[in-house]
XYZ file of C-alpha atoms in Angstrom:
125
model
C -14.868 13.825 -2.758
C -12.544 10.850 -2.959
C -9.885 10.763 -0.287
C -7.119 8.311 0.505
C -5.153 9.237 3.577
C -1.948 7.323 4.269
C -0.431 7.475 7.732
C 1.892 5.594 10.037
C 5.240 6.347 8.484
C 8.274 7.301 10.489
C 11.897 6.667 11.260
C 12.844 3.159 12.363
C 16.017 1.157 12.685
C 16.730 -1.784 10.429
C 14.921 -4.840 11.703
C 12.116 -2.764 13.157
C 8.444 -2.595 12.268
C 5.865 -0.055 11.173
C 2.185 -0.306 10.332
C 0.846 1.949 7.640
C -2.837 2.801 7.376
C -4.811 3.995 4.378
C -8.168 5.506 5.272
C -10.541 5.826 2.324
C -13.695 7.820 1.732
C -15.822 9.103 -1.132
C -16.189 5.837 -3.048
C -17.554 2.322 -2.537
C -14.581 0.945 -0.663
C -15.613 -2.715 -0.809
C -15.586 -2.691 -4.620
C -12.048 -1.403 -4.982
C -8.631 -2.987 -4.845
C -6.215 -1.028 -2.698
C -2.525 -0.968 -3.378
C 0.573 0.354 -1.689
C 3.329 1.887 -3.767
C 6.607 3.471 -2.772
C 9.093 5.830 -4.301
C 12.665 6.157 -3.145
C 14.745 9.234 -3.961
C 15.951 9.073 -7.537
C 13.963 5.941 -8.307
C 10.710 5.206 -10.040
C 7.600 4.439 -8.093
C 7.078 0.714 -7.566
C 4.247 -1.471 -6.407
C 4.728 -2.959 -2.958
C 1.524 -4.762 -2.086
C -2.093 -4.891 -3.104
C -5.341 -6.396 -1.880
C -8.252 -7.130 -4.157
C -11.811 -5.983 -3.603
C -13.787 -7.452 -0.738
C -15.470 -10.058 -2.931
C -12.062 -11.588 -3.651
C -9.573 -10.441 -1.028
C -6.513 -11.835 -2.777
C -3.217 -10.317 -1.738
C -0.171 -9.538 -3.819
C 3.374 -8.627 -2.868
C 6.500 -7.472 -4.603
C 9.238 -10.082 -4.337
C 11.341 -7.701 -2.279
C 8.795 -7.613 0.557
C 7.361 -11.130 0.533
C 7.523 -12.699 3.957
C 8.065 -9.328 5.653
C 5.006 -7.253 4.750
C 1.354 -8.131 5.265
C -1.573 -6.263 3.752
C -5.085 -6.417 5.151
C -8.341 -4.530 4.882
C -11.034 -3.579 7.364
C -14.119 -2.872 5.325
C -16.078 -1.614 8.320
C -13.506 1.141 8.722
C -12.758 1.595 4.998
C -9.118 1.182 5.858
C -6.260 -0.887 4.497
C -3.203 -1.683 6.575
C 0.333 -2.576 5.627
C 2.242 -4.280 8.410
C 5.934 -3.984 7.683
C 8.330 -6.152 9.669
C 12.066 -6.684 9.503
C 12.467 -3.387 7.709
C 15.577 -2.784 5.660
C 17.255 0.467 4.573
C 16.145 -0.271 1.016
C 12.532 -0.015 2.176
C 13.050 3.721 2.647
C 10.771 5.912 0.580
C 7.480 7.697 0.372
C 4.632 5.214 0.579
C 1.380 5.910 -1.233
C -1.914 4.097 -1.203
C -4.114 3.951 -4.263
C -7.466 2.487 -5.261
C -8.579 0.752 -8.429
C -11.811 -0.671 -9.778
C -9.954 -2.683 -12.413
C -9.789 -6.449 -11.971
C -6.156 -6.568 -13.093
C -4.903 -3.757 -10.883
C -3.327 -5.882 -8.184
C -1.756 -8.426 -10.509
C -0.095 -5.702 -12.524
C 0.212 -2.936 -9.921
C -1.355 -0.789 -12.616
C -4.506 1.087 -13.441
C -5.109 2.852 -10.165
C -7.990 5.314 -10.241
C -7.314 7.297 -7.109
C -4.143 8.209 -5.250
C -3.514 9.567 -1.808
C -0.714 11.670 -0.492
C 2.229 9.695 0.763
C 3.750 8.971 4.116
C 7.515 8.908 4.597
C 9.222 5.733 5.781
C 12.886 5.966 6.681
C 14.857 2.911 7.758
C 18.274 3.568 9.235
C 21.070 1.027 9.143
């Protein structure tokens, strides 16, 4: 059974930091790109960051988070992390991690095969 478990969300003041984790199981983790998406109330889901499969390891970021967020993967633990610094109220939302076997998934933030349940991030002003 494929599982993607996101954790690490919470309530933080603007300027603070959080680290999200996405623990994966049930598929060949190294072969998959892992992306983070978020959805704010009343808004569409958007891609935040993505890291390619282990053979590539390229990272991608939405313009709104460049320079503040860092994505990384630990293949030994089948886990992807999203370090979020200098958080802003507009970063508030439910954050989801997702996995894709497609080569274009990270470039387009599209074509994810598996999704996990989200974790809530709330940034107060």
